[in-house]
Amino acid sequence: MAEMKIIRYSEQRYDDPTAIVGLPGIGLVGSILTSFAIRELDMEVVAAVASPDFPPYTLIQDGNPYPPVRVYGCRRENASGECGDLVIVTSEITLRPELYYDLNTALTGLFKEMGVSSVIAIEGIPQFEESGGIFACGSSAASRERIEGLGLKPLEDGLVRGLTGIMLYEAFYSGMDVIAMLCPANPALPDPRSAARMLEPLSKLVPELQIDAGPLYKEAEEIESKIKQQEYGYEVAPSDIRQLYG
C-alpha cells in the first residue's frame, strides 16, 4: 500500500484541542454527526489525508477541491483550562478495512503536531431494539472516568470495529486519551436520528456542540416518510434517499 500523505491548508495553532473523529459506518452516524457539527460551527479545512489507495473522489467545498478525508478546526469561544479548541475529522467515503491501520498512524501523527490532548471517536453499531442506549468505552483510566458522567452504558466486554477500534487499542499502550461513543443505528440506511441522539452526551464533553439537533430530526422524518411511501407502493429512487444526506 502507498504511504498516506498529510496535506496542510493552514498553520493555525490551537490551544489544547480535542479531536472528534467520525467516518462512514453503520447508519453513517459518525459521518452525519461530524458533517453537521462542521456546518453549524462554520469550521475551516485545516488539513486532509490523501492516498492513491483511497477511492478516486474529491469533495468540492466553497469551490475548492479536497481529498475525501478532511480535518477541520476552530477556536472555541468558551475555551478554558478544561476545554480547549476543537478539531474534527470527517469523510463521506468508506475505506477498505486494511487502510484504517495506516490512516490511524497518519491521524495520530497529525494530532501530535496539533497538540491534541484527547480524541472522541463516533461509531454506529447495529440497532437490535427501538430504545437501545448509547455505549462508551475509553483507552485510559482518565477517559473512563469522563464516561461515568455522561449517562452512557459503559462497554465492559465486546468488539469495536473499524478505525475506532484501532484507535482504542493503539491509544491504550501509547498513552493517548481516546473515548469511543457507540450509538445503535439502522444498518440499512443513513440514520440522522441516531446522530442527533449523540449530540447530548457529546456536548457534555464538548460544550460548543450544544447546538440545535432539529435539522437532523427533520432529515430523519423525511427519510422515514420516503420509506413509508415505498411501503405503500410509491416508487422511491435510491438517489432520493442519498440527497437527504450531504
PDB file of C-alpha atoms in Angstrom:
ATOM      1  CA  MET A   1       0.000   0.000   0.000  1.00  0.00           C
ATOM      2  CA  ALA A   2       1.128   3.529  -0.748  1.00  0.00           C
ATOM      3  CA  GLU A   3       2.043   5.867   2.085  1.00  0.00           C
ATOM      4  CA  MET A   4      -0.677   8.256   3.187  1.00  0.00           C
ATOM      5  CA  LYS A   5       0.073  11.946   2.756  1.00  0.00           C
ATOM      6  CA  ILE A   6      -0.944  14.727   5.129  1.00  0.00           C
ATOM      7  CA  ILE A   7      -1.836  17.955   3.317  1.00  0.00           C
ATOM      8  CA  ARG A   8      -1.827  21.107   5.443  1.00  0.00           C
ATOM      9  CA  TYR A   9      -4.009  24.048   4.360  1.00  0.00           C
ATOM     10  CA  SER A  10      -3.490  26.151   7.469  1.00  0.00           C
ATOM     11  CA  GLU A  11      -0.802  26.571  10.103  1.00  0.00           C
ATOM     12  CA  GLN A  12      -3.331  27.883  12.633  1.00  0.00           C
ATOM     13  CA  ARG A  13      -2.269  26.930  16.151  1.00  0.00           C
ATOM     14  CA  TYR A  14      -4.853  25.564  18.565  1.00  0.00           C
ATOM     15  CA  ASP A  15      -4.983  25.594  22.345  1.00  0.00           C
ATOM     16  CA  ASP A  16      -5.124  22.055  23.792  1.00  0.00           C
ATOM     17  CA  PRO A  17      -7.582  20.861  21.119  1.00  0.00           C
ATOM     18  CA  THR A  18      -9.980  17.943  21.415  1.00  0.00           C
ATOM     19  CA  ALA A  19     -10.389  15.888  18.224  1.00  0.00           C
ATOM     20  CA  ILE A  20     -13.680  14.281  17.137  1.00  0.00           C
ATOM     21  CA  VAL A  21     -13.404  11.542  14.525  1.00  0.00           C
ATOM     22  CA  GLY A  22     -16.477  10.394  12.580  1.00  0.00           C
ATOM     23  CA  LEU A  23     -16.200   8.355   9.387  1.00  0.00           C
ATOM     24  CA  PRO A  24     -18.886   6.418   7.483  1.00  0.00           C
ATOM     25  CA  GLY A  25     -20.010   3.263   9.241  1.00  0.00           C
ATOM     26  CA  ILE A  26     -23.275   1.706  10.348  1.00  0.00           C
ATOM     27  CA  GLY A  27     -26.060   4.217   9.737  1.00  0.00           C
ATOM     28  CA  LEU A  28     -23.394   6.737   8.631  1.00  0.00           C
ATOM     29  CA  VAL A  29     -23.711   8.052  12.201  1.00  0.00           C
ATOM     30  CA  GLY A  30     -20.150   9.339  12.550  1.00  0.00           C
ATOM     31  CA  SER A  31     -20.095  10.992   9.143  1.00  0.00           C
ATOM     32  CA  ILE A  32     -23.535  12.601   9.552  1.00  0.00           C
ATOM     33  CA  LEU A  33     -22.772  13.969  13.019  1.00  0.00           C
ATOM     34  CA  THR A  34     -19.342  15.372  12.169  1.00  0.00           C
ATOM     35  CA  SER A  35     -20.573  16.936   8.906  1.00  0.00           C
ATOM     36  CA  PHE A  36     -23.474  18.561  10.781  1.00  0.00           C
ATOM     37  CA  ALA A  37     -21.197  19.943  13.512  1.00  0.00           C
ATOM     38  CA  ILE A  38     -18.746  21.322  10.949  1.00  0.00           C
ATOM     39  CA  ARG A  39     -21.545  23.180   9.148  1.00  0.00           C
ATOM     40  CA  GLU A  40     -23.123  24.515  12.339  1.00  0.00           C
ATOM     41  CA  LEU A  41     -19.803  25.747  13.747  1.00  0.00           C
ATOM     42  CA  ASP A  42     -18.614  27.072  10.365  1.00  0.00           C
ATOM     43  CA  MET A  43     -15.269  25.271  10.708  1.00  0.00           C
ATOM     44  CA  GLU A  44     -12.468  25.642   8.184  1.00  0.00           C
ATOM     45  CA  VAL A  45     -10.499  22.901   6.448  1.00  0.00           C
ATOM     46  CA  VAL A  46      -7.039  22.872   8.027  1.00  0.00           C
ATOM     47  CA  ALA A  47      -5.674  19.554   6.723  1.00  0.00           C
ATOM     48  CA  ALA A  48      -6.529  16.408   4.781  1.00  0.00           C
ATOM     49  CA  VAL A  49      -5.276  12.870   4.272  1.00  0.00           C
ATOM     50  CA  ALA A  50      -4.654  11.650   0.716  1.00  0.00           C
ATOM     51  CA  SER A  51      -3.593   8.275  -0.651  1.00  0.00           C
ATOM     52  CA  PRO A  52      -3.558   6.517  -4.040  1.00  0.00           C
ATOM     53  CA  ASP A  53      -5.295   3.654  -2.212  1.00  0.00           C
ATOM     54  CA  PHE A  54      -8.377   5.803  -1.471  1.00  0.00           C
ATOM     55  CA  PRO A  55     -11.357   5.698  -3.840  1.00  0.00           C
ATOM     56  CA  PRO A  56     -10.808   8.318  -6.580  1.00  0.00           C
ATOM     57  CA  TYR A  57     -13.072  11.083  -5.298  1.00  0.00           C
ATOM     58  CA  THR A  58     -12.686  14.721  -4.374  1.00  0.00           C
ATOM     59  CA  LEU A  59     -15.054  16.917  -2.362  1.00  0.00           C
ATOM     60  CA  ILE A  60     -15.780  20.378  -3.766  1.00  0.00           C
ATOM     61  CA  GLN A  61     -16.409  22.814  -0.935  1.00  0.00           C
ATOM     62  CA  ASP A  62     -16.717  26.580  -1.459  1.00  0.00           C
ATOM     63  CA  GLY A  63     -15.342  25.925  -4.926  1.00  0.00           C
ATOM     64  CA  ASN A  64     -12.176  24.241  -3.621  1.00  0.00           C
ATOM     65  CA  PRO A  65     -11.315  20.555  -4.234  1.00  0.00           C
ATOM     66  CA  TYR A  66     -10.280  18.494  -1.195  1.00  0.00           C
ATOM     67  CA  PRO A  67      -9.332  14.840  -0.591  1.00  0.00           C
ATOM     68  CA  PRO A  68     -12.128  12.698   0.843  1.00  0.00           C
ATOM     69  CA  VAL A  69     -10.671  12.505   4.399  1.00  0.00           C
ATOM     70  CA  ARG A  70     -10.547  16.017   5.821  1.00  0.00           C
ATOM     71  CA  VAL A  71      -9.614  17.720   9.089  1.00  0.00           C
ATOM     72  CA  TYR A  72     -11.427  20.858  10.252  1.00  0.00           C
ATOM     73  CA  GLY A  73     -10.543  23.194  13.099  1.00  0.00           C
ATOM     74  CA  CYS A  74     -11.921  26.112  15.063  1.00  0.00           C
ATOM     75  CA  ARG A  75     -11.066  28.230  18.068  1.00  0.00           C
ATOM     76  CA  ARG A  76     -13.694  27.772  20.756  1.00  0.00           C
ATOM     77  CA  GLU A  77     -15.289  30.814  22.365  1.00  0.00           C
ATOM     78  CA  ASN A  78     -15.545  29.191  25.791  1.00  0.00           C
ATOM     79  CA  ALA A  79     -12.116  27.557  25.797  1.00  0.00           C
ATOM     80  CA  SER A  80     -10.798  27.086  29.332  1.00  0.00           C
ATOM     81  CA  GLY A  81      -8.311  25.035  31.285  1.00  0.00           C
ATOM     82  CA  GLU A  82     -10.615  22.040  30.894  1.00  0.00           C
ATOM     83  CA  CYS A  83     -11.894  22.696  27.361  1.00  0.00           C
ATOM     84  CA  GLY A  84      -9.502  23.676  24.601  1.00  0.00           C
ATOM     85  CA  ASP A  85     -10.122  24.221  20.898  1.00  0.00           C
ATOM     86  CA  LEU A  86     -11.804  21.768  18.537  1.00  0.00           C
ATOM     87  CA  VAL A  87     -10.645  19.608  15.617  1.00  0.00           C
ATOM     88  CA  ILE A  88     -12.986  17.345  13.608  1.00  0.00           C
ATOM     89  CA  VAL A  89     -12.068  14.581  11.152  1.00  0.00           C
ATOM     90  CA  THR A  90     -14.751  13.527   8.674  1.00  0.00           C
ATOM     91  CA  SER A  91     -15.282  11.806   5.349  1.00  0.00           C
ATOM     92  CA  GLU A  92     -18.096  10.681   3.056  1.00  0.00           C
ATOM     93  CA  ILE A  93     -16.359   7.592   1.667  1.00  0.00           C
ATOM     94  CA  THR A  94     -15.961   4.111   3.101  1.00  0.00           C
ATOM     95  CA  LEU A  95     -12.386   2.853   3.033  1.00  0.00           C
ATOM     96  CA  ARG A  96     -11.180  -0.713   2.758  1.00  0.00           C
ATOM     97  CA  PRO A  97     -10.732  -2.034   6.321  1.00  0.00           C
ATOM     98  CA  GLU A  98      -6.986  -2.632   5.910  1.00  0.00           C
ATOM     99  CA  LEU A  99      -6.451   1.080   5.197  1.00  0.00           C
ATOM    100  CA  TYR A 100      -7.564   2.059   8.701  1.00  0.00           C
ATOM    101  CA  TYR A 101      -4.213   1.000  10.182  1.00  0.00           C
ATOM    102  CA  ASP A 102      -2.251   3.491   8.092  1.00  0.00           C
ATOM    103  CA  LEU A 103      -4.970   6.115   8.478  1.00  0.00           C
ATOM    104  CA  ASN A 104      -4.717   5.812  12.245  1.00  0.00           C
ATOM    105  CA  THR A 105      -0.934   6.295  12.031  1.00  0.00           C
ATOM    106  CA  ALA A 106      -1.347   9.365   9.803  1.00  0.00           C
ATOM    107  CA  LEU A 107      -4.010  10.951  12.030  1.00  0.00           C
ATOM    108  CA  THR A 108      -2.108  10.197  15.238  1.00  0.00           C
ATOM    109  CA  GLY A 109       0.969  11.938  13.839  1.00  0.00           C
ATOM    110  CA  LEU A 110      -1.119  14.952  12.807  1.00  0.00           C
ATOM    111  CA  PHE A 111      -2.825  15.070  16.218  1.00  0.00           C
ATOM    112  CA  LYS A 112       0.562  15.156  17.959  1.00  0.00           C
ATOM    113  CA  GLU A 113       1.680  18.028  15.714  1.00  0.00           C
ATOM    114  CA  MET A 114      -1.513  19.928  16.538  1.00  0.00           C
ATOM    115  CA  GLY A 115      -1.246  19.289  20.272  1.00  0.00           C
ATOM    116  CA  VAL A 116      -4.449  17.223  20.518  1.00  0.00           C
ATOM    117  CA  SER A 117      -4.920  16.094  24.113  1.00  0.00           C
ATOM    118  CA  SER A 118      -7.912  13.759  23.694  1.00  0.00           C
ATOM    119  CA  VAL A 119      -9.877  12.084  20.918  1.00  0.00           C
ATOM    120  CA  ILE A 120     -13.593  11.248  20.754  1.00  0.00           C
ATOM    121  CA  ALA A 121     -14.448   8.630  18.129  1.00  0.00           C
ATOM    122  CA  ILE A 122     -18.054   8.314  16.918  1.00  0.00           C
ATOM    123  CA  GLU A 123     -19.226   4.921  15.682  1.00  0.00           C
ATOM    124  CA  GLY A 124     -22.565   3.363  14.761  1.00  0.00           C
ATOM    125  CA  ILE A 125     -23.450  -0.159  15.901  1.00  0.00           C
ATOM    126  CA  PRO A 126     -26.350  -2.361  14.720  1.00  0.00           C
ATOM    127  CA  GLN A 127     -29.669  -1.476  16.362  1.00  0.00           C
ATOM    128  CA  PHE A 128     -31.493  -4.513  17.738  1.00  0.00           C
ATOM    129  CA  GLU A 129     -34.218  -2.714  19.685  1.00  0.00           C
ATOM    130  CA  GLU A 130     -36.041   0.622  19.353  1.00  0.00           C
ATOM    131  CA  SER A 131     -34.707   2.184  22.564  1.00  0.00           C
ATOM    132  CA  GLY A 132     -31.139   0.892  22.510  1.00  0.00           C
ATOM    133  CA  GLY A 133     -28.836   3.043  24.628  1.00  0.00           C
ATOM    134  CA  ILE A 134     -25.523   4.596  23.633  1.00  0.00           C
ATOM    135  CA  PHE A 135     -22.401   2.750  24.792  1.00  0.00           C
ATOM    136  CA  ALA A 136     -18.981   4.194  25.521  1.00  0.00           C
ATOM    137  CA  CYS A 137     -15.517   2.908  26.327  1.00  0.00           C
ATOM    138  CA  GLY A 138     -12.122   4.515  26.837  1.00  0.00           C
ATOM    139  CA  SER A 139      -8.449   3.813  26.304  1.00  0.00           C
ATOM    140  CA  SER A 140      -7.332   5.006  29.740  1.00  0.00           C
ATOM    141  CA  ALA A 141      -8.482   5.344  33.335  1.00  0.00           C
ATOM    142  CA  ALA A 142      -8.910   9.107  32.769  1.00  0.00           C
ATOM    143  CA  SER A 143     -11.163   8.615  29.743  1.00  0.00           C
ATOM    144  CA  ARG A 144     -13.244   6.021  31.586  1.00  0.00           C
ATOM    145  CA  GLU A 145     -13.750   8.466  34.453  1.00  0.00           C
ATOM    146  CA  ARG A 146     -15.071  11.044  31.985  1.00  0.00           C
ATOM    147  CA  ILE A 147     -17.512   8.467  30.593  1.00  0.00           C
ATOM    148  CA  GLU A 148     -19.070   7.952  34.038  1.00  0.00           C
ATOM    149  CA  GLY A 149     -20.559  11.459  33.970  1.00  0.00           C
ATOM    150  CA  LEU A 150     -22.179  11.092  30.536  1.00  0.00           C
ATOM    151  CA  GLY A 151     -25.046   8.787  31.465  1.00  0.00           C
ATOM    152  CA  LEU A 152     -23.947   6.229  28.850  1.00  0.00           C
ATOM    153  CA  LYS A 153     -23.656   2.468  29.150  1.00  0.00           C
ATOM    154  CA  PRO A 154     -20.007   1.504  29.744  1.00  0.00           C
ATOM    155  CA  LEU A 155     -18.835  -1.185  27.345  1.00  0.00           C
ATOM    156  CA  GLU A 156     -17.002  -3.687  29.537  1.00  0.00           C
ATOM    157  CA  ASP A 157     -16.804  -6.551  27.026  1.00  0.00           C
ATOM    158  CA  GLY A 158     -17.284  -6.630  23.272  1.00  0.00           C
ATOM    159  CA  LEU A 159     -15.818  -5.757  19.878  1.00  0.00           C
ATOM    160  CA  VAL A 160     -15.345  -2.272  18.406  1.00  0.00           C
ATOM    161  CA  ARG A 161     -14.948  -2.148  14.641  1.00  0.00           C
ATOM    162  CA  GLY A 162     -13.088  -0.019  12.117  1.00  0.00           C
ATOM    163  CA  LEU A 163     -10.844   2.955  12.731  1.00  0.00           C
ATOM    164  CA  THR A 164     -12.407   3.463  16.168  1.00  0.00           C
ATOM    165  CA  GLY A 165     -11.295   0.010  17.321  1.00  0.00           C
ATOM    166  CA  ILE A 166      -7.737   0.539  16.070  1.00  0.00           C
ATOM    167  CA  MET A 167      -7.530   3.969  17.722  1.00  0.00           C
ATOM    168  CA  LEU A 168      -8.594   2.463  21.048  1.00  0.00           C
ATOM    169  CA  TYR A 169      -6.008  -0.284  21.261  1.00  0.00           C
ATOM    170  CA  GLU A 170      -3.208   1.878  19.826  1.00  0.00           C
ATOM    171  CA  ALA A 171      -4.011   4.584  22.373  1.00  0.00           C
ATOM    172  CA  PHE A 172      -4.113   2.046  25.217  1.00  0.00           C
ATOM    173  CA  TYR A 173      -0.366   1.441  25.011  1.00  0.00           C
ATOM    174  CA  SER A 174       0.753   4.779  23.519  1.00  0.00           C
ATOM    175  CA  GLY A 175      -0.894   6.831  26.268  1.00  0.00           C
ATOM    176  CA  MET A 176      -3.295   8.898  24.157  1.00  0.00           C
ATOM    177  CA  ASP A 177      -6.719   9.547  25.694  1.00  0.00           C
ATOM    178  CA  VAL A 178      -9.446   8.121  23.408  1.00  0.00           C
ATOM    179  CA  ILE A 179     -13.168   7.840  24.130  1.00  0.00           C
ATOM    180  CA  ALA A 180     -15.353   5.785  21.776  1.00  0.00           C
ATOM    181  CA  MET A 181     -19.085   6.548  21.677  1.00  0.00           C
ATOM    182  CA  LEU A 182     -21.125   3.748  20.095  1.00  0.00           C
ATOM    183  CA  CYS A 183     -24.690   4.527  19.032  1.00  0.00           C
ATOM    184  CA  PRO A 184     -27.224   1.923  17.830  1.00  0.00           C
ATOM    185  CA  ALA A 185     -28.340   2.802  14.298  1.00  0.00           C
ATOM    186  CA  ASN A 186     -30.206   1.464  11.291  1.00  0.00           C
ATOM    187  CA  PRO A 187     -27.631  -0.546   9.314  1.00  0.00           C
ATOM    188  CA  ALA A 188     -29.635  -0.332   6.083  1.00  0.00           C
ATOM    189  CA  LEU A 189     -29.999   3.454   5.688  1.00  0.00           C
ATOM    190  CA  PRO A 190     -28.428   6.762   6.739  1.00  0.00           C
ATOM    191  CA  ASP A 191     -29.637   7.347  10.306  1.00  0.00           C
ATOM    192  CA  PRO A 192     -29.606  11.066  11.218  1.00  0.00           C
ATOM    193  CA  ARG A 193     -31.898  10.365  14.196  1.00  0.00           C
ATOM    194  CA  SER A 194     -29.162   8.307  15.860  1.00  0.00           C
ATOM    195  CA  ALA A 195     -26.635  11.026  15.022  1.00  0.00           C
ATOM    196  CA  ALA A 196     -28.905  13.579  16.733  1.00  0.00           C
ATOM    197  CA  ARG A 197     -29.110  11.375  19.841  1.00  0.00           C
ATOM    198  CA  MET A 198     -25.324  11.503  20.088  1.00  0.00           C
ATOM    199  CA  LEU A 199     -25.275  15.284  20.381  1.00  0.00           C
ATOM    200  CA  GLU A 200     -26.480  15.465  24.003  1.00  0.00           C
ATOM    201  CA  PRO A 201     -23.780  13.287  25.611  1.00  0.00           C
ATOM    202  CA  LEU A 202     -21.160  14.634  23.193  1.00  0.00           C
ATOM    203  CA  SER A 203     -21.976  18.227  24.194  1.00  0.00           C
ATOM    204  CA  LYS A 204     -21.095  17.349  27.812  1.00  0.00           C
ATOM    205  CA  LEU A 205     -17.566  16.694  26.621  1.00  0.00           C
ATOM    206  CA  VAL A 206     -17.535  19.476  24.006  1.00  0.00           C
ATOM    207  CA  PRO A 207     -19.741  22.391  25.184  1.00  0.00           C
ATOM    208  CA  GLU A 208     -19.560  24.034  21.753  1.00  0.00           C
ATOM    209  CA  LEU A 209     -21.768  21.233  20.442  1.00  0.00           C
ATOM    210  CA  GLN A 210     -24.787  22.371  22.434  1.00  0.00           C
ATOM    211  CA  ILE A 211     -26.457  23.094  19.109  1.00  0.00           C
ATOM    212  CA  ASP A 212     -29.986  22.555  17.827  1.00  0.00           C
ATOM    213  CA  ALA A 213     -30.388  18.988  16.571  1.00  0.00           C
ATOM    214  CA  GLY A 214     -33.699  19.884  14.896  1.00  0.00           C
ATOM    215  CA  PRO A 215     -32.343  19.668  11.314  1.00  0.00           C
ATOM    216  CA  LEU A 216     -31.128  16.115  11.941  1.00  0.00           C
ATOM    217  CA  TYR A 217     -34.504  15.023  13.312  1.00  0.00           C
ATOM    218  CA  LYS A 218     -36.225  16.651  10.328  1.00  0.00           C
ATOM    219  CA  GLU A 219     -33.901  14.788   7.995  1.00  0.00           C
ATOM    220  CA  ALA A 220     -34.782  11.531   9.775  1.00  0.00           C
ATOM    221  CA  GLU A 221     -38.503  12.223   9.340  1.00  0.00           C
ATOM    222  CA  GLU A 222     -38.024  12.836   5.623  1.00  0.00           C
ATOM    223  CA  ILE A 223     -36.193   9.528   5.207  1.00  0.00           C
ATOM    224  CA  GLU A 224     -38.891   7.708   7.192  1.00  0.00           C
ATOM    225  CA  SER A 225     -41.597   9.370   5.105  1.00  0.00           C
ATOM    226  CA  LYS A 226     -39.984   8.184   1.880  1.00  0.00           C
ATOM    227  CA  ILE A 227     -39.688   4.658   3.266  1.00  0.00           C
ATOM    228  CA  LYS A 228     -43.411   4.663   4.148  1.00  0.00           C
ATOM    229  CA  GLN A 229     -44.237   5.855   0.620  1.00  0.00           C
ATOM    230  CA  GLN A 230     -42.230   2.932  -0.720  1.00  0.00           C
ATOM    231  CA  GLU A 231     -44.095   0.509   1.542  1.00  0.00           C
ATOM    232  CA  TYR A 232     -47.419   1.786   0.200  1.00  0.00           C
ATOM    233  CA  GLY A 233     -46.389   1.307  -3.395  1.00  0.00           C
ATOM    234  CA  TYR A 234     -44.802   4.632  -4.334  1.00  0.00           C
ATOM    235  CA  GLU A 235     -41.529   4.420  -6.169  1.00  0.00           C
ATOM    236  CA  VAL A 236     -38.558   5.900  -4.298  1.00  0.00           C
ATOM    237  CA  ALA A 237     -35.330   6.259  -6.222  1.00  0.00           C
ATOM    238  CA  PRO A 238     -32.127   5.500  -4.259  1.00  0.00           C
ATOM    239  CA  SER A 239     -30.882   8.968  -5.197  1.00  0.00           C
ATOM    240  CA  ASP A 240     -33.818  10.492  -3.295  1.00  0.00           C
ATOM    241  CA  ILE A 241     -32.547   8.952  -0.061  1.00  0.00           C
ATOM    242  CA  ARG A 242     -28.928   9.888  -0.756  1.00  0.00           C
ATOM    243  CA  GLN A 243     -29.854  13.512  -1.448  1.00  0.00           C
ATOM    244  CA  LEU A 244     -31.151  13.860   2.091  1.00  0.00           C
ATOM    245  CA  TYR A 245     -27.624  13.412   3.388  1.00  0.00           C
ATOM    246  CA  GLY A 246     -24.733  15.661   2.462  1.00  0.00           C
TER     247      GLY A 246
END
